[in-house]
Amino acid sequence: MASTLIVSGCGFIGGSGSEGGKADASKETSMDMQEAADHAEGIIDATLKAINPSVEVMRGPSSDSNCTDFKNDGTGTGSVSRRRYVMTIISDERRGSFLGVVERYWKKQGYKITSVRSSADMPAIFASAPDGFEVSLEFGYKGQAGFHVTSPCVDESKVTEAPRKPLDPNSPESKGLPYVHSDFWSARTPISSASPN
């Protein structure tokens, strides 16, 4: 699967087009920002359910911003982003397979793969859902994998911050790096073709 990712595209998109309040107004939907936030959480939840064996995740910071037109004036719309960080250790040898599982699921849902970052250390895959939501799975520092979903411009409204559990400063979670061992995802051997998808 790693080779598929390498040849399927290249380049880095530093987040979706709606980050920073410049969302594509042509993809406006009939939902408001709270509904978009709930939908973004649902996209991540559904993606995580498609990963087998399952992985431990921690909710990341939420963000929202106003959408503007070409004059940088407000449009009465806004965009929201939601994040989850994977706390399960995904070994170098299993990253391509992990990305492949997510890529296949997204394609099955009708998502268009828009870019792939074929980096050995920090690979990533970016996609666009049929309803205009932008999704990504990126590996970063120390192998930290993270899911990020950003909505298109939707009706401006108040947005409730998704609950995040308080962290003990002495806990492994507080370091923000993967620490949960998985016999499958943390293994130091490549996945054979007979392994589960």
Short mmCIF file of C-alpha atoms in Angstrom, two decimals:
data_model
loop_
_atom_site.label_atom_id
_atom_site.label_comp_id
_atom_site.label_asym_id
_atom_site.label_seq_id
_atom_site.Cartn_x
_atom_site.Cartn_y
_atom_site.Cartn_z
CA MET A 1 0.00 0.00 0.00
CA ALA A 2 2.90 2.35 0.70
CA SER A 3 3.92 2.18 -2.94
CA THR A 4 0.37 3.01 -3.98
CA LEU A 5 0.47 6.11 -1.84
CA ILE A 6 3.77 7.20 -3.29
CA VAL A 7 2.60 7.03 -6.88
CA SER A 8 -0.94 8.30 -6.31
CA GLY A 9 0.11 11.89 -5.83
CA CYS A 10 2.59 14.24 -4.35
CA GLY A 11 2.72 17.61 -2.70
CA PHE A 12 1.74 19.14 0.58
CA ILE A 13 -1.43 20.98 1.41
CA GLY A 14 -1.04 22.79 4.70
CA GLY A 15 -4.57 22.14 5.82
CA SER A 16 -7.76 22.74 3.90
CA GLY A 17 -8.80 25.82 2.02
CA SER A 18 -11.18 26.95 4.74
CA GLU A 19 -8.51 27.33 7.39
CA GLY A 20 -8.02 30.95 8.36
CA GLY A 21 -11.47 32.12 7.28
CA LYS A 22 -10.94 31.82 3.53
CA ALA A 23 -13.31 28.93 2.88
CA ASP A 24 -14.67 28.36 -0.59
CA ALA A 25 -18.01 30.14 -0.62
CA SER A 26 -19.11 28.08 -3.63
CA LYS A 27 -19.45 25.05 -1.36
CA GLU A 28 -21.85 26.61 1.11
CA THR A 29 -24.37 24.21 2.62
CA SER A 30 -27.69 24.67 4.38
CA MET A 31 -26.25 23.78 7.80
CA ASP A 32 -25.00 26.18 10.45
CA MET A 33 -21.62 26.14 12.19
CA GLN A 34 -22.80 23.99 15.11
CA GLU A 35 -24.28 21.43 12.74
CA ALA A 36 -21.06 21.51 10.72
CA ALA A 37 -19.02 20.91 13.88
CA ASP A 38 -21.21 17.93 14.78
CA HIS A 39 -20.88 16.60 11.23
CA ALA A 40 -17.09 16.98 11.34
CA GLU A 41 -17.00 14.96 14.57
CA GLY A 42 -19.15 12.33 12.87
CA ILE A 43 -16.75 12.10 9.93
CA ILE A 44 -13.86 11.41 12.29
CA ASP A 45 -15.90 8.92 14.34
CA ALA A 46 -16.92 6.99 11.22
CA THR A 47 -13.34 6.95 9.91
CA LEU A 48 -12.05 5.61 13.22
CA LYS A 49 -14.67 2.85 13.19
CA ALA A 50 -13.29 1.72 9.82
CA ILE A 51 -9.84 1.11 11.34
CA ASN A 52 -9.34 -2.46 12.51
CA PRO A 53 -7.77 -3.12 14.93
CA SER A 54 -9.01 0.08 16.56
CA VAL A 55 -6.68 2.80 17.84
CA GLU A 56 -6.76 5.07 20.88
CA VAL A 57 -7.39 8.74 20.12
CA MET A 58 -7.51 12.03 21.97
CA ARG A 59 -9.59 15.01 20.90
CA GLY A 60 -7.50 17.92 19.68
CA PRO A 61 -8.30 21.64 19.77
CA SER A 62 -11.33 22.91 17.87
CA SER A 63 -11.32 26.08 15.83
CA ASP A 64 -13.79 28.23 13.94
CA SER A 65 -13.48 31.31 11.78
CA ASN A 66 -15.54 33.71 9.68
CA CYS A 67 -15.58 33.29 5.92
CA THR A 68 -14.77 36.36 3.85
CA ASP A 69 -15.17 37.38 0.23
CA PHE A 70 -12.48 38.61 -2.16
CA LYS A 71 -12.60 42.03 -0.48
CA ASN A 72 -12.02 40.38 2.90
CA ASP A 73 -15.53 41.40 3.99
CA GLY A 74 -17.70 39.12 6.09
CA THR A 75 -20.25 36.95 4.30
CA GLY A 76 -22.43 35.89 7.25
CA THR A 77 -20.88 32.44 7.05
CA GLY A 78 -18.16 30.61 8.90
CA SER A 79 -16.08 27.46 8.92
CA VAL A 80 -15.21 25.01 11.70
CA SER A 81 -12.40 22.51 12.23
CA ARG A 82 -12.20 19.44 14.43
CA ARG A 83 -9.16 17.29 15.25
CA ARG A 84 -8.27 13.94 16.82
CA TYR A 85 -4.78 12.75 17.65
CA VAL A 86 -3.93 9.06 17.50
CA MET A 87 -2.32 8.01 20.77
CA THR A 88 -1.61 4.49 19.54
CA ILE A 89 1.95 4.01 18.29
CA ILE A 90 1.91 3.41 14.53
CA SER A 91 5.30 1.99 13.61
CA ASP A 92 7.23 3.17 10.54
CA GLU A 93 6.58 -0.24 9.00
CA ARG A 94 2.79 0.06 9.45
CA ARG A 95 2.21 3.71 8.48
CA GLY A 96 1.60 2.95 4.81
CA SER A 97 -0.97 0.32 5.74
CA PHE A 98 -2.67 2.65 8.22
CA LEU A 99 -2.93 5.35 5.56
CA GLY A 100 -4.17 2.75 3.10
CA VAL A 101 -7.02 1.63 5.35
CA VAL A 102 -8.19 5.23 5.71
CA GLU A 103 -7.76 5.98 2.00
CA ARG A 104 -9.86 2.96 1.00
CA TYR A 105 -12.58 3.92 3.47
CA TRP A 106 -12.70 7.52 2.27
CA LYS A 107 -12.87 6.43 -1.38
CA LYS A 108 -15.69 4.02 -0.51
CA GLN A 109 -17.59 6.98 0.97
CA GLY A 110 -17.18 8.92 -2.27
CA TYR A 111 -14.37 11.19 -1.05
CA LYS A 112 -11.93 12.50 -3.65
CA ILE A 113 -8.26 12.12 -2.74
CA THR A 114 -6.84 15.58 -3.44
CA SER A 115 -3.21 15.12 -2.42
CA VAL A 116 -0.76 12.68 -0.88
CA ARG A 117 2.44 13.63 0.92
CA SER A 118 4.81 10.74 0.24
CA SER A 119 7.28 11.47 3.01
CA ALA A 120 9.01 8.63 4.81
CA ASP A 121 8.81 10.43 8.16
CA MET A 122 5.66 12.53 7.83
CA PRO A 123 3.33 10.96 5.24
CA ALA A 124 -0.17 12.35 4.82
CA ILE A 125 -3.31 12.00 2.77
CA PHE A 126 -5.83 14.76 2.01
CA ALA A 127 -9.35 14.34 0.68
CA SER A 128 -12.56 16.20 -0.06
CA ALA A 129 -15.97 14.81 0.87
CA PRO A 130 -18.92 15.17 -1.54
CA ASP A 131 -20.48 17.78 0.77
CA GLY A 132 -17.36 19.99 0.66
CA PHE A 133 -15.79 18.98 3.98
CA GLU A 134 -12.00 18.69 3.74
CA VAL A 135 -10.38 15.80 5.62
CA SER A 136 -6.81 14.79 6.27
CA LEU A 137 -4.69 12.21 8.05
CA GLU A 138 -1.17 13.42 8.74
CA PHE A 139 1.82 11.93 10.50
CA GLY A 140 3.97 14.45 12.33
CA TYR A 141 6.62 14.72 15.03
CA LYS A 142 7.54 11.41 16.71
CA GLY A 143 5.07 9.56 14.49
CA GLN A 144 2.05 11.42 15.85
CA ALA A 145 -0.90 10.72 13.55
CA GLY A 146 -3.78 13.15 13.47
CA PHE A 147 -7.15 13.51 11.76
CA HIS A 148 -8.33 16.97 10.77
CA VAL A 149 -11.72 17.89 9.31
CA THR A 150 -12.67 21.39 8.11
CA SER A 151 -16.11 22.42 6.95
CA PRO A 152 -16.97 24.55 3.95
CA CYS A 153 -18.61 27.94 4.60
CA VAL A 154 -21.90 27.45 6.42
CA ASP A 155 -24.39 29.74 8.12
CA GLU A 156 -22.73 31.65 10.93
CA SER A 157 -23.80 30.56 14.43
CA LYS A 158 -22.51 29.95 17.91
CA VAL A 159 -20.41 26.82 18.24
CA THR A 160 -20.01 24.67 21.34
CA GLU A 161 -16.48 23.48 22.01
CA ALA A 162 -16.29 19.70 21.87
CA PRO A 163 -15.56 18.29 25.35
CA ARG A 164 -11.94 17.42 26.07
CA LYS A 165 -11.06 15.48 29.17
CA PRO A 166 -8.69 17.18 31.63
CA LEU A 167 -5.19 15.73 31.57
CA ASP A 168 -2.99 14.91 34.52
CA PRO A 169 0.26 16.81 33.80
CA ASN A 170 2.20 13.71 34.86
CA SER A 171 0.32 11.34 32.55
CA PRO A 172 1.74 10.05 29.25
CA GLU A 173 -1.18 11.70 27.43
CA SER A 174 -0.13 15.14 28.61
CA LYS A 175 3.01 14.90 26.45
CA GLY A 176 0.78 14.81 23.38
CA LEU A 177 2.71 11.97 21.75
CA PRO A 178 1.61 8.40 20.94
CA TYR A 179 2.29 6.04 23.84
CA VAL A 180 -0.29 3.22 23.58
CA HIS A 181 1.21 -0.02 22.27
CA SER A 182 -0.75 -2.11 19.77
CA ASP A 183 0.34 -5.63 18.92
CA PHE A 184 -0.78 -4.91 15.37
CA TRP A 185 -0.14 -1.22 14.60
CA SER A 186 3.03 -0.90 16.66
CA ALA A 187 4.66 -4.02 15.20
CA ARG A 188 8.03 -3.48 13.52
CA THR A 189 7.27 -5.73 10.56
CA PRO A 190 5.43 -4.85 7.33
CA ILE A 191 1.88 -6.17 6.95
CA SER A 192 1.57 -9.21 4.71
CA SER A 193 -1.12 -9.38 2.04
CA ALA A 194 -2.99 -11.88 4.23
CA SER A 195 -3.36 -9.37 7.09
CA PRO A 196 -6.71 -7.70 7.84
CA ASN A 197 -7.60 -4.49 5.96
#
